[in-house]
């Protein structure tokens, strides 16, 4: 949280799942942290919605997600019931060490 604040983000903890959340240029990002060592972290980015004004076709999104997952090593794409989620999963010795790969992971999500 201190790292994200120091980088100019306004992070907060979502109490329902204990995730660390923030927005960058209107895009929602969140971390899921495991308490085990080495720390397992999932860094997620919101994607397109399957409903509403700018909805995308879910079946086409699933095909596209499979294509991305087949060729991109560091990031994965998931289709939930409501939207597309981009994710990078990694292990780190500590959350402090994770800051060294934070921006590389953010580029992978983009």
Backbone as a printed PyTorch tensor [residue, N CA C, xyz], in Angstrom:
tensor([[[  0.8240,  -1.1840,   0.0000],
         [  0.0000,   0.0000,   0.0000],
         [  0.8720,   1.2510,   0.0000]],

        [[  1.9370,   1.2220,   0.7960],
         [  2.8390,   2.3790,   0.8480],
         [  3.4900,   2.6210,  -0.5070]],

        [[  3.8800,   1.5420,  -1.1860],
         [  4.4830,   1.6730,  -2.5080],
         [  3.4990,   2.3140,  -3.4840]],

        [[  2.2690,   1.8290,  -3.5140],
         [  1.2620,   2.3770,  -4.4230],
         [  0.9950,   3.8510,  -4.1290]],

        [[  0.9050,   4.2120,  -2.8630],
         [  0.7140,   5.6180,  -2.4960],
         [  1.9030,   6.4550,  -2.9420]],

        [[  3.1070,   5.9290,  -2.7400],
         [  4.3150,   6.6320,  -3.1460],
         [  4.4100,   6.8420,  -4.6460]],

        [[  3.7640,   5.9720,  -5.4170],
         [  3.7540,   6.0800,  -6.8780],
         [  2.6330,   6.9800,  -7.3830]],

        [[  1.8520,   7.5430,  -6.4580],
         [  0.8030,   8.4880,  -6.8450],
         [ -0.5770,   7.8920,  -7.0080]],

        [[ -0.7550,   6.6270,  -6.6490],
         [ -2.0660,   6.0000,  -6.7210],
         [ -2.8060,   6.2400,  -5.4070]],

        [[ -4.0880,   5.9810,  -5.4000],
         [ -4.9040,   6.0930,  -4.1850],
         [ -5.4660,   4.7170,  -3.8470]],

        [[ -4.6320,   3.8330,  -3.3030],
         [ -5.0980,   2.4640,  -3.0520],
         [ -6.0050,   2.3790,  -1.8330]],

        [[ -6.8110,   1.3350,  -1.8400],
         [ -7.6390,   1.0370,  -0.6820],
         [ -7.7910,  -0.4710,  -0.5860]],

        [[ -8.1920,  -0.9360,   0.5860],
         [ -8.4060,  -2.3680,   0.8080],
         [ -9.8990,  -2.6510,   0.7000]],

        [[-10.2500,  -3.5950,  -0.1570],
         [-11.6430,  -4.0370,  -0.2980],
         [-11.8950,  -5.0690,   0.7950]],

        [[-12.7470,  -4.7360,   1.7420],
         [-12.9760,  -5.5920,   2.9060],
         [-13.5900,  -6.9440,   2.5670]],

        [[-14.3740,  -7.0290,   1.5000],
         [-15.0630,  -8.2840,   1.1940],
         [-14.1010,  -9.4130,   0.8300]],

        [[-12.9550,  -9.0750,   0.1900],
         [-12.0030, -10.1250,  -0.1920],
         [-10.5550,  -9.7900,   0.1790]],

        [[-10.3590,  -8.7040,   0.9100],
         [ -9.0450,  -8.2650,   1.3790],
         [ -8.0870,  -7.9240,   0.2230]],

        [[ -8.6290,  -7.5700,  -0.9390],
         [ -7.7790,  -7.1920,  -2.0730],
         [ -7.3300,  -5.7480,  -1.9280]],

        [[ -6.2120,  -5.4360,  -2.5720],
         [ -5.6730,  -4.0730,  -2.6150],
         [ -6.0550,  -3.4960,  -3.9650]],

        [[ -6.7870,  -2.3870,  -3.9730],
         [ -7.3840,  -1.8590,  -5.2010],
         [ -6.9120,  -0.4410,  -5.4790]],

        [[ -6.8830,  -0.0910,  -6.7640],
         [ -6.5920,   1.2840,  -7.1670],
         [ -7.0210,   1.4560,  -8.6160]],

        [[ -7.1010,   2.7000,  -9.0280],
         [ -7.4150,   3.0100, -10.4250],
         [ -6.2410,   3.7740, -11.0340]],

        [[ -6.0430,   3.5170, -12.3170],
         [ -5.0620,   4.2540, -13.0980],
         [ -5.7510,   4.6670, -14.3900]],

        [[ -5.8680,   5.9640, -14.5960],
         [ -6.5090,   6.5000, -15.7960],
         [ -7.8890,   5.8770, -16.0200]],

        [[ -8.6470,   5.7290, -14.9370],
         [-10.0050,   5.2190, -15.0130],
         [-10.1370,   3.7060, -15.0900]],

        [[ -9.0170,   2.9860, -15.1350],
         [ -9.0420,   1.5230, -15.2080],
         [ -8.8190,   0.9610, -13.8090]],

        [[ -9.6300,  -0.0150, -13.4350],
         [ -9.5890,  -0.6170, -12.1080],
         [ -8.5720,  -1.7560, -12.0640]],

        [[ -7.6760,  -1.7220, -11.0800],
         [ -6.6690,  -2.7580, -10.8370],
         [ -6.8280,  -3.2640,  -9.4080]],

        [[ -6.4620,  -4.5320,  -9.1790],
         [ -6.4680,  -5.0500,  -7.8190],
         [ -5.4770,  -6.1930,  -7.6640]],

        [[ -4.9740,  -6.3250,  -6.4360],
         [ -4.0630,  -7.3930,  -6.0420],
         [ -4.7750,  -8.3360,  -5.1010]],

        [[ -4.5540,  -9.6160,  -5.3160],
         [ -4.9630, -10.6270,  -4.3550],
         [ -3.6650, -11.1900,  -3.7860]],

        [[ -3.5150, -11.1590,  -2.4770],
         [ -2.2710, -11.5690,  -1.8230],
         [ -2.5070, -12.7840,  -0.9470]],

        [[ -1.6220, -13.7510,  -1.0650],
         [ -1.6260, -14.8950,  -0.1560],
         [ -0.6630, -14.6050,   0.9800]],

        [[ -0.9150, -15.1470,   2.1360],
         [ -0.0810, -14.8700,   3.2910],
         [  1.1330, -15.7940,   3.4070]],

        [[  1.2120, -16.7830,   2.5400],
         [  2.3190, -17.7330,   2.5960],
         [  3.5980, -17.1230,   2.0400]],

        [[  4.7330, -17.6850,   2.4260],
         [  6.0100, -17.2430,   1.8800],
         [  6.5690, -18.3870,   1.0500]],

        [[  6.9990, -18.2250,  -0.1890],
         [  6.9880, -16.9090,  -0.8420],
         [  5.5680, -16.4700,  -1.1480]],

        [[  5.3600, -15.1820,  -1.1740],
         [  4.0320, -14.6200,  -1.4120],
         [  3.5550, -14.9380,  -2.8280]],

        [[  2.3480, -15.4040,  -2.9290],
         [  1.7150, -15.5870,  -4.2300],
         [  0.7970, -14.3990,  -4.4390]],

        [[  1.0050, -13.6820,  -5.5410],
         [  0.2170, -12.4910,  -5.8230],
         [ -0.4490, -12.6230,  -7.1790]],

        [[ -1.6800, -12.1880,  -7.2230],
         [ -2.3850, -12.0830,  -8.4870],
         [ -2.6910, -10.6130,  -8.6920]],

        [[ -2.1540, -10.0450,  -9.7580],
         [ -2.3570,  -8.6460, -10.1020],
         [ -3.3620,  -8.6230, -11.2520]],

        [[ -4.4940,  -7.9760, -11.0380],
         [ -5.6010,  -8.0320, -11.9850],
         [ -5.9710,  -6.6530, -12.5220]],

        [[ -6.5400,  -6.6650, -13.7130],
         [ -7.0130,  -5.4390, -14.3600],
         [ -8.4030,  -5.7270, -14.9110]],

        [[ -9.3120,  -4.7930, -14.7020],
         [-10.6520,  -4.9720, -15.2580],
         [-10.6020,  -4.8530, -16.7710]],

        [[-11.5170,  -5.5610, -17.4010],
         [-11.5980,  -5.5320, -18.8540],
         [-12.9720,  -5.1270, -19.3120]],

        [[-13.3500,  -5.5940, -20.4590],
         [-14.6140,  -5.2210, -21.0590],
         [-15.7790,  -5.9530, -20.4120]],

        [[-16.9300,  -5.3270, -20.4890],
         [-18.1480,  -5.8890, -19.9050],
         [-18.9660,  -6.6120, -20.9700]],

        [[-19.7320,  -7.6030, -20.5230],
         [-20.6320,  -8.3330, -21.4110],
         [-22.0480,  -7.7460, -21.4030]],

        [[-22.2370,  -6.6470, -20.6800],
         [-23.5490,  -6.0060, -20.6420],
         [-23.3680,  -4.4940, -20.6860]],

        [[-24.4360,  -3.7930, -20.9470],
         [-24.3940,  -2.3390, -20.9660],
         [-24.1470,  -1.7700, -22.3540]],

        [[-23.9300,  -0.4780, -22.3760],
         [-23.8130,   0.2660, -23.6300],
         [-22.6620,  -0.1880, -24.5190]],

        [[-21.5070,  -0.4570, -23.9450],
         [-20.3250,  -0.8640, -24.7190],
         [-20.0270,  -2.3500, -24.5880]],

        [[-21.0520,  -3.1660, -24.4320],
         [-20.8870,  -4.6060, -24.2150],
         [-20.2120,  -5.2730, -25.4060]],

        [[-19.4250,  -6.2960, -25.0910],
         [-18.8150,  -7.1200, -26.1350],
         [-19.4470,  -8.5090, -26.0910]],

        [[-19.3000,  -9.2490, -27.1510],
         [-19.8610, -10.5910, -27.2580],
         [-19.0220, -11.5690, -26.4320]],

        [[-19.6620, -12.2780, -25.5090],
         [-18.9440, -13.1840, -24.6040],
         [-18.2780, -14.3370, -25.3590]],

        [[-18.9510, -14.9170, -26.3200],
         [-18.3760, -16.0420, -27.0680],
         [-17.1170, -15.6180, -27.8220]],

        [[-17.1610, -14.4440, -28.4480],
         [-15.9720, -13.9390, -29.1450],
         [-14.8550, -13.6230, -28.1610]],

        [[-15.2160, -13.1190, -26.9770],
         [-14.2120, -12.8160, -25.9530],
         [-13.5200, -14.0850, -25.4750]],

        [[-14.2540, -15.1690, -25.3430],
         [-13.6640, -16.4470, -24.9140],
         [-12.6550, -16.9400, -25.9480]],

        [[-12.9980, -16.8510, -27.2230],
         [-12.0730, -17.2530, -28.2890],
         [-10.8170, -16.3840, -28.2490]],

        [[-11.0090, -15.0700, -28.0990],
         [ -9.8610, -14.1510, -28.0380],
         [ -9.0010, -14.4320, -26.8030]],

        [[ -9.6420, -14.7110, -25.6640],
         [ -8.9020, -15.0200, -24.4350],
         [ -8.0500, -16.2700, -24.6170]],

        [[ -8.6150, -17.2900, -25.2470],
         [ -7.8430, -18.5110, -25.5050],
         [ -6.6370, -18.2260, -26.3900]],

        [[ -6.8160, -17.3750, -27.4030],
         [ -5.6980, -17.0020, -28.2780],
         [ -4.6000, -16.2890, -27.4960]],

        [[ -4.9870, -15.3460, -26.6610],
         [ -4.0090, -14.5990, -25.8540],
         [ -3.2910, -15.5450, -24.8990]],

        [[ -4.0270, -16.3930, -24.2110],
         [ -3.4290, -17.2970, -23.2310],
         [ -2.4570, -18.2830, -23.8720]],

        [[ -2.6660, -18.5720, -25.1330],
         [ -1.7880, -19.4930, -25.8400],
         [ -0.4430, -18.8400, -26.1940]],

        [[ -0.4170, -17.5220, -26.4420],
         [  0.8070, -16.8900, -26.9370],
         [  1.4880, -15.9340, -25.9560]],

        [[  0.7820, -15.4230, -24.9790],
         [  1.3750, -14.4810, -24.0270],
         [  1.7890, -15.2380, -22.7770]],

        [[  3.0610, -15.1320, -22.4250],
         [  3.5770, -15.9110, -21.2910],
         [  3.2190, -15.3220, -19.9350]],

        [[  3.2900, -14.0200, -19.7820],
         [  3.2100, -13.4450, -18.4470],
         [  1.8040, -13.1050, -17.9810]],

        [[  0.8830, -12.8670, -18.8930],
         [ -0.4640, -12.4580, -18.5040],
         [ -1.4920, -13.4690, -18.9950]],

        [[ -2.6010, -13.5170, -18.3160],
         [ -3.6970, -14.4050, -18.6910],
         [ -4.9840, -13.6020, -18.7680]],

        [[ -5.9230, -14.1040, -19.5650],
         [ -7.2190, -13.4630, -19.7320],
         [ -8.2880, -14.4590, -19.3100]],

        [[ -9.2210, -13.9830, -18.4850],
         [-10.3180, -14.8150, -18.0140],
         [-11.6370, -14.1470, -18.3600]],

        [[-12.6370, -14.9410, -18.6480],
         [-13.9850, -14.4330, -18.8950],
         [-14.8790, -14.9130, -17.7600]],

        [[-15.3480, -13.9720, -16.9640],
         [-16.2980, -14.3200, -15.9090],
         [-17.7010, -14.2680, -16.5030]],

        [[-18.6960, -14.3710, -15.6710],
         [-20.0760, -14.2620, -16.1460],
         [-20.3950, -12.8420, -16.6120]],

        [[-19.6820, -11.8460, -16.0460],
         [-20.0240, -10.4510, -16.3080],
         [-19.0350,  -9.6970, -17.1800]],

        [[-17.7490, -10.0940, -17.1290],
         [-16.7460,  -9.3020, -17.8380],
         [-15.4590, -10.0770, -18.0980]],

        [[-14.5380,  -9.4000, -18.7540],
         [-13.2010,  -9.9310, -19.0260],
         [-12.2660,  -9.4230, -17.9330]],

        [[-11.3690, -10.2910, -17.4580],
         [-10.3810,  -9.9260, -16.4520],
         [ -9.0030, -10.3080, -16.9710]],

        [[ -8.0620,  -9.3900, -16.8510],
         [ -6.6660,  -9.6480, -17.2070],
         [ -5.8990,  -9.8860, -15.9130]],

        [[ -4.9490, -10.8310, -15.9220],
         [ -4.2820, -11.2120, -14.6890],
         [ -2.8300, -11.6010, -14.9280]],

        [[ -1.9850, -11.2580, -13.9600],
         [ -0.6020, -11.7260, -13.9090],
         [ -0.4320, -12.4070, -12.5570]],

        [[  0.0170, -13.6440, -12.5770],
         [  0.2320, -14.3910, -11.3390],
         [  1.7220, -14.5690, -11.1280]],

        [[  2.1830, -14.3730,  -9.8870],
         [  3.6170, -14.5170,  -9.6320],
         [  3.8780, -14.7850,  -8.1610]],

        [[  5.0710, -15.2830,  -7.9110],
         [  5.5680, -15.4640,  -6.5550],
         [  6.6270, -14.4130,  -6.2830]],

        [[  6.7090, -13.9980,  -5.0470],
         [  7.7300, -13.0400,  -4.6330],
         [  8.1190, -13.3760,  -3.2030]],

        [[  9.3640, -13.0900,  -2.8530],
         [  9.7890, -13.3530,  -1.4830],
         [  9.0200, -12.5020,  -0.4870]],

        [[  8.6200, -11.3080,  -0.9350],
         [  7.8640, -10.4030,  -0.0700],
         [  7.1200,  -9.3980,  -0.9350]],

        [[  6.1520,  -8.7470,  -0.3400],
         [  5.4530,  -7.7000,  -1.0870],
         [  6.4100,  -6.5540,  -1.3860]],

        [[  7.4080,  -6.3540,  -0.5560],
         [  8.4340,  -5.3280,  -0.7970],
         [  9.2090,  -5.6300,  -2.0770]],

        [[  9.5750,  -6.8800,  -2.3090],
         [ 10.3040,  -7.2480,  -3.5290],
         [  9.4540,  -7.0940,  -4.7840]],

        [[  8.1440,  -7.1890,  -4.6220],
         [  7.2510,  -7.1270,  -5.7840],
         [  7.3220,  -5.7760,  -6.4980]],

        [[  7.6680,  -4.7360,  -5.7680],
         [  7.6970,  -3.4090,  -6.3840],
         [  8.6740,  -3.3380,  -7.5570]],

        [[  9.6580,  -4.2290,  -7.6040],
         [ 10.6360,  -4.2140,  -8.6890],
         [ 10.0730,  -4.7640,  -9.9980]],

        [[  8.9870,  -5.5010,  -9.9250],
         [  8.3570,  -6.0270, -11.1450],
         [  6.9700,  -5.4350, -11.3870]],

        [[  6.5600,  -4.5260, -10.5320],
         [  5.2260,  -3.9430, -10.6260],
         [  4.9420,  -3.3550, -12.0060]],

        [[  5.8060,  -2.4850, -12.4870],
         [  5.5410,  -1.8270, -13.7790],
         [  5.6640,  -2.7830, -14.9600]],

        [[  6.5390,  -3.7730, -14.8630],
         [  6.6090,  -4.7810, -15.9260],
         [  5.2930,  -5.5590, -15.9780]],

        [[  4.7510,  -5.8950, -14.8300],
         [  3.4580,  -6.6000, -14.7910],
         [  2.3300,  -5.7190, -15.2890]],

        [[  2.3760,  -4.4380, -14.9510],
         [  1.3430,  -3.5280, -15.4340],
         [  1.3850,  -3.4340, -16.9680]],

        [[  2.5810,  -3.4060, -17.5510],
         [  2.7070,  -3.4040, -19.0190],
         [  2.1270,  -4.6930, -19.6030]],

        [[  2.3450,  -5.8170, -18.9430],
         [  1.7750,  -7.0790, -19.4210],
         [  0.2540,  -7.0360, -19.4040]],

        [[ -0.3200,  -6.4140, -18.3920],
         [ -1.7770,  -6.3080, -18.3090],
         [ -2.3310,  -5.3880, -19.3920]],

        [[ -1.5740,  -4.3770, -19.7380],
         [ -2.0180,  -3.4740, -20.8050],
         [ -1.9420,  -4.1560, -22.1510]]])
